Short mmCIF file of C-alpha atoms and ligand atoms in Angstrom, two decimals:
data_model
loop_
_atom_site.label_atom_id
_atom_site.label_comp_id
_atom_site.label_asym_id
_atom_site.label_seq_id
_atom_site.Cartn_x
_atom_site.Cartn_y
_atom_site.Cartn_z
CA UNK A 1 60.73 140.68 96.10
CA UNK A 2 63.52 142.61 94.80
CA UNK A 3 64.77 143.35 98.45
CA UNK A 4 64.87 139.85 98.68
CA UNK A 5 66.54 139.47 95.87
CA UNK A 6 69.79 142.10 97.38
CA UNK A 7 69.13 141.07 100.29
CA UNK A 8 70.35 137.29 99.19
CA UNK A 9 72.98 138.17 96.44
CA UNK A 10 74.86 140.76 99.59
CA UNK A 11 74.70 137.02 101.75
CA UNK A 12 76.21 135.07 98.48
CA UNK A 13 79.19 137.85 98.63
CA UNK A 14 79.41 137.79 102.11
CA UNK A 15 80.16 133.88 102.06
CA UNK A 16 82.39 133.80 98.97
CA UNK A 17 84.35 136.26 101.11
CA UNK A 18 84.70 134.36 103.81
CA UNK A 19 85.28 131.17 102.28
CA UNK A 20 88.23 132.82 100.67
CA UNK A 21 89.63 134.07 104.00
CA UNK A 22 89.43 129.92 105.04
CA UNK A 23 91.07 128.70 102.14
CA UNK A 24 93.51 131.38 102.60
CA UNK A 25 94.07 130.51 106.61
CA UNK A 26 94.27 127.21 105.91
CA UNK A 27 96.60 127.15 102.89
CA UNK A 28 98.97 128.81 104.87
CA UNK A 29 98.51 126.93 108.31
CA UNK A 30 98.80 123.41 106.13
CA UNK A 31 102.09 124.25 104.75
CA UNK A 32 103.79 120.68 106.59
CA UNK A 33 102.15 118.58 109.39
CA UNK A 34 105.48 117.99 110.80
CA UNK A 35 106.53 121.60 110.96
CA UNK A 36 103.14 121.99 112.72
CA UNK A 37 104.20 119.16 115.07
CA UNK A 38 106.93 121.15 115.98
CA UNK A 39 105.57 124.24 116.89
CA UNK A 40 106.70 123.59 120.99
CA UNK A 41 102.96 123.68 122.19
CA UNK A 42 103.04 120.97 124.09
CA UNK A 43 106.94 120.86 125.61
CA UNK A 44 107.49 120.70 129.19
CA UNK A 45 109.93 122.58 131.03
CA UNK A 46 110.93 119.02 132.32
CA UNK A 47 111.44 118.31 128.45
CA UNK A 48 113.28 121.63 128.35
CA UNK A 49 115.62 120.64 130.95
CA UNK A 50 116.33 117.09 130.04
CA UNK A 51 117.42 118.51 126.38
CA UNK A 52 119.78 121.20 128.01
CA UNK A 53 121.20 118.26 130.48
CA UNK A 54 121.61 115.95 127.11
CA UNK A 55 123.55 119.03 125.67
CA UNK A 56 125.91 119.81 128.79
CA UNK A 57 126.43 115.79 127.99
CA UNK A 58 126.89 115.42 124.44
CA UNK A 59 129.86 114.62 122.93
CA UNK A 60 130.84 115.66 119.43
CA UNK A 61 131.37 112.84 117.09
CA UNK A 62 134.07 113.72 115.02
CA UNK A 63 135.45 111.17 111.85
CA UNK A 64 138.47 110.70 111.57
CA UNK A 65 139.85 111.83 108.51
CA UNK A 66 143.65 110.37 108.32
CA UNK A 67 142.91 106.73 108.45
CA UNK A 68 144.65 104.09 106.04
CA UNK A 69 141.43 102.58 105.32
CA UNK A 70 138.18 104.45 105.07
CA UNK A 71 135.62 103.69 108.12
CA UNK A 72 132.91 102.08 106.89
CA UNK A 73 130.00 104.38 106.79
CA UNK A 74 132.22 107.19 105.28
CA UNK A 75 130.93 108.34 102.76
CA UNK A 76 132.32 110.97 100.10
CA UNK A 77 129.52 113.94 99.80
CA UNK A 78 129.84 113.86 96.14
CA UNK A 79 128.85 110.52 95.94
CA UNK A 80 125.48 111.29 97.77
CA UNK A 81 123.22 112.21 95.38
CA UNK A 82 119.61 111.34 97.52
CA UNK A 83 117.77 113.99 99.34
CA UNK A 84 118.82 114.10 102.56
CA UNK A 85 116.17 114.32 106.00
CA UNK A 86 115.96 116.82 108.00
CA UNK A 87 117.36 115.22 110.77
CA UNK A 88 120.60 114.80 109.31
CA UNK A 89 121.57 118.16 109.93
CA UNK A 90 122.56 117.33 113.80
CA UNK A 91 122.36 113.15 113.61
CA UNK A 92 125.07 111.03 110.98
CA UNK A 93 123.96 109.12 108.44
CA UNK A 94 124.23 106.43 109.89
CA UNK A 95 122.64 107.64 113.31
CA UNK A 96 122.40 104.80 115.80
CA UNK A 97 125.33 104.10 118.05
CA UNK A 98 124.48 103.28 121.47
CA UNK A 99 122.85 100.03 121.05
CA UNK A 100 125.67 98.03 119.66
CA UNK A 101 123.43 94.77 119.07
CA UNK A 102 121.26 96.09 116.85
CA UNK A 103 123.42 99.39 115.23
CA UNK A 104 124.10 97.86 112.34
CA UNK A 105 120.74 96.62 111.51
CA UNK A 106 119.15 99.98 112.12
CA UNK A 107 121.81 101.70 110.09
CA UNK A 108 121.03 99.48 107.43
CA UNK A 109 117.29 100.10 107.51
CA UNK A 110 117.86 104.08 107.26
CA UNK A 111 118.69 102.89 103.27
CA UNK A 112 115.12 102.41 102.54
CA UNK A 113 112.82 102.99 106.22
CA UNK A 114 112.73 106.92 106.76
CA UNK A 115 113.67 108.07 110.19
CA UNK A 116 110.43 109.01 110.61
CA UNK A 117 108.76 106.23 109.94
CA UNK A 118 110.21 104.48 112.87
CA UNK A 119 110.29 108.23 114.90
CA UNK A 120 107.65 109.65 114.69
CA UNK A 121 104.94 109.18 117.33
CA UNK A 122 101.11 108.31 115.20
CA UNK A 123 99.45 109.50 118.26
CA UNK A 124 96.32 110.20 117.15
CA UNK A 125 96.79 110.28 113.17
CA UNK A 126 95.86 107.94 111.04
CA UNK A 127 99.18 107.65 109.15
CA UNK A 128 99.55 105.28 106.34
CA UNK A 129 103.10 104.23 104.78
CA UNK A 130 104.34 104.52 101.44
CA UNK A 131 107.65 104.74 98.93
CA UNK A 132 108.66 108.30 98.66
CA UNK A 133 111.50 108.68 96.18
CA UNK A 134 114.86 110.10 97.46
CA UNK A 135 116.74 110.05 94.55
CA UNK A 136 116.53 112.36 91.29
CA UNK A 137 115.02 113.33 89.14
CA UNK A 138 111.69 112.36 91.23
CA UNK A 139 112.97 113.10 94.81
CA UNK A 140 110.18 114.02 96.53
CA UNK A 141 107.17 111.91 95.23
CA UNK A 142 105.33 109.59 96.23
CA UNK A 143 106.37 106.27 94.19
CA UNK A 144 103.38 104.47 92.32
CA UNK A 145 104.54 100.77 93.02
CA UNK A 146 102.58 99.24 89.98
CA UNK A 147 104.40 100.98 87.24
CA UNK A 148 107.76 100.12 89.26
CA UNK A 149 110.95 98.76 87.59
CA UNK A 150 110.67 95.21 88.52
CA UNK A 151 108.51 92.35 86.48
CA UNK A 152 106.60 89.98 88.23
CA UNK A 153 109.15 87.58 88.13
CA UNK A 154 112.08 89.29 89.74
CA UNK A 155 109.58 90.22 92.56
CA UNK A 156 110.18 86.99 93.96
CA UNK A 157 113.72 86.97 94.25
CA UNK A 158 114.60 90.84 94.46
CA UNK A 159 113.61 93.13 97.81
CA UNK A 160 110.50 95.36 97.49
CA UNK A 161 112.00 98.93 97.28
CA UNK A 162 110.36 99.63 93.94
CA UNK A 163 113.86 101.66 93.04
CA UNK A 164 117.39 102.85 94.40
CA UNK A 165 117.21 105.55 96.88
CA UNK A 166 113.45 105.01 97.81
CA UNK A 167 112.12 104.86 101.31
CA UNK A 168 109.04 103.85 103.26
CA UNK A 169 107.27 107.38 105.09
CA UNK A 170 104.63 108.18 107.02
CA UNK A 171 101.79 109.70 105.17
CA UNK A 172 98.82 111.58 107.11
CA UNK A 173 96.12 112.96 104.93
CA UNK A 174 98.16 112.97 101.70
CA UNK A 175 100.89 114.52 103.00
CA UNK A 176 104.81 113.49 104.02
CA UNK A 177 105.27 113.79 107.31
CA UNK A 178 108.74 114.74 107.08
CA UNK A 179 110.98 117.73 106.11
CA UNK A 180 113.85 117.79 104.03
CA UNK A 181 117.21 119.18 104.52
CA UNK A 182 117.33 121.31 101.91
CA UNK A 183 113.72 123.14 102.98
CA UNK A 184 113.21 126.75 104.43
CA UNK A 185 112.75 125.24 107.55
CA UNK A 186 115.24 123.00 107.67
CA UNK A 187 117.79 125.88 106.83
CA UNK A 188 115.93 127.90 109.43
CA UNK A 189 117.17 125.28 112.17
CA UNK A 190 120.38 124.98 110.73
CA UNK A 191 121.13 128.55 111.09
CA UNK A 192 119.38 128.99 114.44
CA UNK A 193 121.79 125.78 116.11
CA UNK A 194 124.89 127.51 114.62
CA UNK A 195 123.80 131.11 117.01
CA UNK A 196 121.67 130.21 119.59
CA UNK A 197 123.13 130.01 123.18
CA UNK A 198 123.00 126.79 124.89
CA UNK A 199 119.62 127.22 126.26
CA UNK A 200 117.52 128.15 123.64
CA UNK A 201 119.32 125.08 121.63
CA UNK A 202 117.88 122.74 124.74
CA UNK A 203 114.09 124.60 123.81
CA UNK A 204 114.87 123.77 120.00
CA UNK A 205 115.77 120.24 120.47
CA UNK A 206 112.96 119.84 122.65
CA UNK A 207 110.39 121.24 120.80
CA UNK A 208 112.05 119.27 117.49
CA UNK A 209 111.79 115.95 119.32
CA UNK A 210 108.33 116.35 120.76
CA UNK A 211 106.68 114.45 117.98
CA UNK A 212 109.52 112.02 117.95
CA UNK A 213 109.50 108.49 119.20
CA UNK A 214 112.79 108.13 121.47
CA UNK A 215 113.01 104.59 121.47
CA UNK A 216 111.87 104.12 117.51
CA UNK A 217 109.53 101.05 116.08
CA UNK A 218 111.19 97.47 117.43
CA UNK A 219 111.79 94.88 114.96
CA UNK A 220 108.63 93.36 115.70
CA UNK A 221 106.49 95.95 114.71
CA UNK A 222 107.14 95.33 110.95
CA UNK A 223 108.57 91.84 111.13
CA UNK A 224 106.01 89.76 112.47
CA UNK A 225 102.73 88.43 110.56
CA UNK A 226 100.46 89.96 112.82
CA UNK A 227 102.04 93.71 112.36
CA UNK A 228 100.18 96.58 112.21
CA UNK A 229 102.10 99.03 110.81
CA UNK A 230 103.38 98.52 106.95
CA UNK A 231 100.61 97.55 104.54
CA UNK A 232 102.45 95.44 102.34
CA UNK A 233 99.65 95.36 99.18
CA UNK A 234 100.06 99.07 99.56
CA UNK A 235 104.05 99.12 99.34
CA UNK A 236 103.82 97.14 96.20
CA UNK A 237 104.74 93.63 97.53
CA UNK A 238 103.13 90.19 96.52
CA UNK A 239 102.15 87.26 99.04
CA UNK A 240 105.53 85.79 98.80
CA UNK A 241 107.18 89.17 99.60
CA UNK A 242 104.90 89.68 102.30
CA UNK A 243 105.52 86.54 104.11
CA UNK A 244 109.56 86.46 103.85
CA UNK A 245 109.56 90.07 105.51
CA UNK A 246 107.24 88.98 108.14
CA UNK A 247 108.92 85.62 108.68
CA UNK A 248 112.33 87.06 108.74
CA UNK A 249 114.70 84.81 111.08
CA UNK A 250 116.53 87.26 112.02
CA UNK A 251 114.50 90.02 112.94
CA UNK A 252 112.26 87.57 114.37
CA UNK A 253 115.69 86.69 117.06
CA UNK A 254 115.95 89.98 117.98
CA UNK A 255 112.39 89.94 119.35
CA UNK A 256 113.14 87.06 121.42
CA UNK A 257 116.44 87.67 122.86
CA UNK A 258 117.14 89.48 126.13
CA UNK A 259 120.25 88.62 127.07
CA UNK A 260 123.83 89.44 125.75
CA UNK A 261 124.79 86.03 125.77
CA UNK A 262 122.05 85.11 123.35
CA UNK A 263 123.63 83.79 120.11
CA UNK A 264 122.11 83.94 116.81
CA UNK A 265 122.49 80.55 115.34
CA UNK A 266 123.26 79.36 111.86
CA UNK A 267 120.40 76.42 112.39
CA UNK A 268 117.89 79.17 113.25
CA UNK A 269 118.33 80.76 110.02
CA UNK A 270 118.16 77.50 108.05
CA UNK A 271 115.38 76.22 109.93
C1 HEC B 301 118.84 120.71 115.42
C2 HEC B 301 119.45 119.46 115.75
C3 HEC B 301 118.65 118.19 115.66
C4 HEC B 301 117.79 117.79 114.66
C5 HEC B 301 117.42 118.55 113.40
C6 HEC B 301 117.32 116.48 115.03
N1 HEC B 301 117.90 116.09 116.21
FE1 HEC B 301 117.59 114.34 117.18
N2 HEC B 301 118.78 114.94 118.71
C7 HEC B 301 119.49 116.13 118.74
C8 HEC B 301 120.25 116.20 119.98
C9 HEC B 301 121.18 117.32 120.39
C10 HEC B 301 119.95 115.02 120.69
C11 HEC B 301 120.54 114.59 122.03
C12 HEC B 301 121.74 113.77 121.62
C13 HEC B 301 122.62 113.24 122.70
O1 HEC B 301 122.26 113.16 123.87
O2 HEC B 301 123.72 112.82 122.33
C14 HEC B 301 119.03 114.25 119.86
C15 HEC B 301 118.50 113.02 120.21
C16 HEC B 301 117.67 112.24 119.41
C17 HEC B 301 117.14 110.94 119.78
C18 HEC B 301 117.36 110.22 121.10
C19 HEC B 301 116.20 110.47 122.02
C20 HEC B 301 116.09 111.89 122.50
O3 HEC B 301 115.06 112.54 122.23
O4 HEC B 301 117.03 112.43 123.09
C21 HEC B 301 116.40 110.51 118.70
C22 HEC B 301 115.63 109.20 118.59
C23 HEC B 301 116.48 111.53 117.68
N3 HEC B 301 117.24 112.58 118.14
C24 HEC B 301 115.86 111.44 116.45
C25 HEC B 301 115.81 112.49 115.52
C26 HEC B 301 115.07 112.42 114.27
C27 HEC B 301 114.31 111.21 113.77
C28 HEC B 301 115.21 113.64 113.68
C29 HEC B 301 114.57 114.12 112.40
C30 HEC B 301 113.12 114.00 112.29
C31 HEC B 301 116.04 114.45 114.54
N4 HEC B 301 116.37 113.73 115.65
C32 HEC B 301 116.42 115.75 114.27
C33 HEC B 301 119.48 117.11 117.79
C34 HEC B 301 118.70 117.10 116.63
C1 HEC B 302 113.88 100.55 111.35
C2 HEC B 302 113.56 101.56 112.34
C3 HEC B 302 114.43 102.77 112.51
C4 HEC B 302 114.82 103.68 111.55
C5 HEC B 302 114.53 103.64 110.06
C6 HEC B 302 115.53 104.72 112.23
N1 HEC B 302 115.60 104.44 113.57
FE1 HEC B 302 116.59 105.54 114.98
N2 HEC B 302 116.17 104.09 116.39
C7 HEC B 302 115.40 102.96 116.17
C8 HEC B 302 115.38 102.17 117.39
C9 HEC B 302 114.67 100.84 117.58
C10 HEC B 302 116.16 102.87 118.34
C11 HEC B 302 116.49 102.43 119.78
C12 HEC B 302 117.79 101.65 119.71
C13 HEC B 302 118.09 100.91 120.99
O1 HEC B 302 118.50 101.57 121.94
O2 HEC B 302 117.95 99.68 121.01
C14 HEC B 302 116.64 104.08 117.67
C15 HEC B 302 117.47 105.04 118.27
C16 HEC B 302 117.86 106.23 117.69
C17 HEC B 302 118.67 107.27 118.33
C18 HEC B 302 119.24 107.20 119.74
C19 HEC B 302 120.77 107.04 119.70
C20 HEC B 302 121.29 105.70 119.26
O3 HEC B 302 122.51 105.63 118.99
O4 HEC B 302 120.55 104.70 119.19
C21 HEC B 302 118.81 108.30 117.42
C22 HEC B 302 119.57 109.58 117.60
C23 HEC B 302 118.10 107.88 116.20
N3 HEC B 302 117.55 106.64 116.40
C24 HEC B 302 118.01 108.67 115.07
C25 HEC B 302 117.54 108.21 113.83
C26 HEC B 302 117.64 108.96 112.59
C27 HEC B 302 118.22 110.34 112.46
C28 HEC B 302 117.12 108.14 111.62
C29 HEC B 302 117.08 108.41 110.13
C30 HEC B 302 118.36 108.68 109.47
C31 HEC B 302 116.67 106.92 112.25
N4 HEC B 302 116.94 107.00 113.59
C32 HEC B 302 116.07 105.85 111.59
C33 HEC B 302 114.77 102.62 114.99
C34 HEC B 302 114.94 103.25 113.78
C1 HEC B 303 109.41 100.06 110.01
C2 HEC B 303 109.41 98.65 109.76
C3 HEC B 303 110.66 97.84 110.06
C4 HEC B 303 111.33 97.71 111.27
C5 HEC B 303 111.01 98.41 112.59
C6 HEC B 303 112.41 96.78 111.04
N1 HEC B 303 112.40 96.35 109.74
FE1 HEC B 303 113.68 95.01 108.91
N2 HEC B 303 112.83 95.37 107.07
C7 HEC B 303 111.70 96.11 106.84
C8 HEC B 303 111.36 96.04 105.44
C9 HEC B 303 110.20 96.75 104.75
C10 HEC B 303 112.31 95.20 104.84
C11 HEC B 303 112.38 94.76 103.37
C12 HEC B 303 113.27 95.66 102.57
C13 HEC B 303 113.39 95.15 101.16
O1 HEC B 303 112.63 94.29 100.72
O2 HEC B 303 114.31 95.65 100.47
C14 HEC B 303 113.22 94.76 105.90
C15 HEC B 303 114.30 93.90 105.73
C16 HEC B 303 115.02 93.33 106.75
C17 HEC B 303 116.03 92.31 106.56
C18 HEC B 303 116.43 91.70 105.23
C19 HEC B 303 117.47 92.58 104.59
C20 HEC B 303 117.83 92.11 103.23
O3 HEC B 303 118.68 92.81 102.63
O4 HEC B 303 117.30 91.12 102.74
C21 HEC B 303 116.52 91.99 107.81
C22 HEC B 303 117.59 90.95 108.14
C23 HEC B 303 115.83 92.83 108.76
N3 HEC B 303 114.92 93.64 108.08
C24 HEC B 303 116.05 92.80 110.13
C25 HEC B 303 115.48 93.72 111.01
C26 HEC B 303 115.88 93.84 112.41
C27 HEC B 303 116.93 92.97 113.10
C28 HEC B 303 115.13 94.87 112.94
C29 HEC B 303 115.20 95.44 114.34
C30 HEC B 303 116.53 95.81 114.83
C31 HEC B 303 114.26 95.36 111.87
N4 HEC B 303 114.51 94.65 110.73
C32 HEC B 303 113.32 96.38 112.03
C33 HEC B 303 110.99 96.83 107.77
C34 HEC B 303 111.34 96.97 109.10
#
């Protein structure tokens, strides 16, 4: 009996030990899902190549400093007091360019839509989307939308972001799936695309993009009543909010139109 008895307390130790060991492993391994996105497992030498062709491509984009009038999406660094993603240390502000019939609508979406949000691929995650403040002192956290600043009755008039600076993220398993710029590992980039050689920049970028969506969410996907991906209840808005984001005119033309001499009318929007 008393063998037994050692016999069971040695197995107790045995598997307090080793669930100690797990816990340890996996605090460690479940530092960030993104940064464990990013880990270059799954990059191709094609995708290798295609970065370092992109590269041997890509022009600079410089501001220009001297102008009489400041451009437009110039802004002063002091005045930007929001956290700042990741992807901002190699991509503007204001990021998209190419596309010039939608630029400006995407560039106004980066105010409260994370990059990642439209970016990043959900291949098979089961990510949910919620405010995330950007601004201090809360930058950082997740935003509980019923104690938010608005009543009831300015709901109906105002826009949903439940205060300045927030944005919608991705979410997987209670975590962000983003990084900041001001993180370890966003530093860790920083520093490595200042000194690396042309090459091992191509790897980087691959390996960084891998998770990423190139051609990002189309209007449709959150402007549209059947839409999938925003859960509206969850984001804090009522039925009326709801229903003017997925009704939205204008969004709703830029689903339908495919050619450049499609013109937004002024009747469409009053319709
Ligand atoms: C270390 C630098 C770096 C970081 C950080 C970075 N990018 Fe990029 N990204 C690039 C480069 C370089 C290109 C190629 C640009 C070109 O051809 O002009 C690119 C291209 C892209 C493209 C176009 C499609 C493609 O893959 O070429 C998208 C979309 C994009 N990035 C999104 C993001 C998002 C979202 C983030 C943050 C989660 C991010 N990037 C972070 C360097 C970076
Ligand atoms: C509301 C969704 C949305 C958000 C938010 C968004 N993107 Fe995009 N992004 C797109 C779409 C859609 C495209 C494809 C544009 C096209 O070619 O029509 C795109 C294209 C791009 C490209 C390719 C180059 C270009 O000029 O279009 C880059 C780089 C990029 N996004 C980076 C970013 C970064 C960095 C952020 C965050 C600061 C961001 N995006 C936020 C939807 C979004
Ligand atoms: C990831 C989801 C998402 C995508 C993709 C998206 N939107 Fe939106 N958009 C929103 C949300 C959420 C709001 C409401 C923001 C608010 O209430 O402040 C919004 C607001 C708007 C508004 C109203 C802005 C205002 O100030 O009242 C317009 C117009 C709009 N979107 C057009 C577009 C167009 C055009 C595209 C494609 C080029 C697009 N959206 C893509 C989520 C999205």
């Amino acid at each position: 009996m008393k063998k037994i008895l050692i016999q069971a307390r040695k197995l107790m130790i045995k598997l307090i030990m080793l669930s100690f060991c797990l816990l340890l492993s996996l605090s460690v391994t479940a530092d960030n899902l993104f940064i464990e996105l990013v880990d270059g497992k799954n990059v191709t030498d094609k995708n290798v190549a295609d970065a370092l062709k992109q590269l041997r491509e890509h022009k600079e984009i410089k501001l220009k400093k001297n102008l009489s009038v400041n451009p437009f999406h110039h802004k002063k660094e002091t005045e930007n007091k929001l956290k700042q993603p990741f992807c901002q240390n190699c991509h503007l502000e204001k990021p998209h360019q190419v596309n010039q019939r939608n630029r400006s609508f995407l560039n106004m979406h980066t105010n409260y839509i994370s990059c990642e949000t439209c970016h990043l691929k959900d291949e098979g995650m089961k990510l949910k989307y919620k405010w995330l403040a950007y601004g201090y002192p809360n930058a950082g956290q997740v935003i509980d939308v019923y104690s938010s600043v608005h009543t009831e009755a300015e709901k109906v008039k105002v826009s949903i972001l439940p205060r300045p600076g927030a944005r919608i993220i991705p979410i997987n398993n209670d975590q962000r799936m983003l990084v900041f710029k001001d993180e370890k590992f966003s530093r860790e980039v920083e520093n490595k695309w200042k000194t690396f050689s042309i090459e091992d920049k191509a790897r980087l970028k691959a390996n960084l993009h891998k998770p990423l969506n190139k051609k990002g969410l189309s209007c449709d996907k959150c402007h549209s009543e059947n839409q999938k991906v925003l859960d509206f209840k969850l984001l804090g808005a009522n039925e009326k909010q709801s229903h003017s984001i997925t009704s939205n005119k204008i969004a709703q033309f830029f689903s339908r139109y495919k050619k450049d001499t499609d013109r937004l009318k002024m009747s469409d929007l009053l319709r």
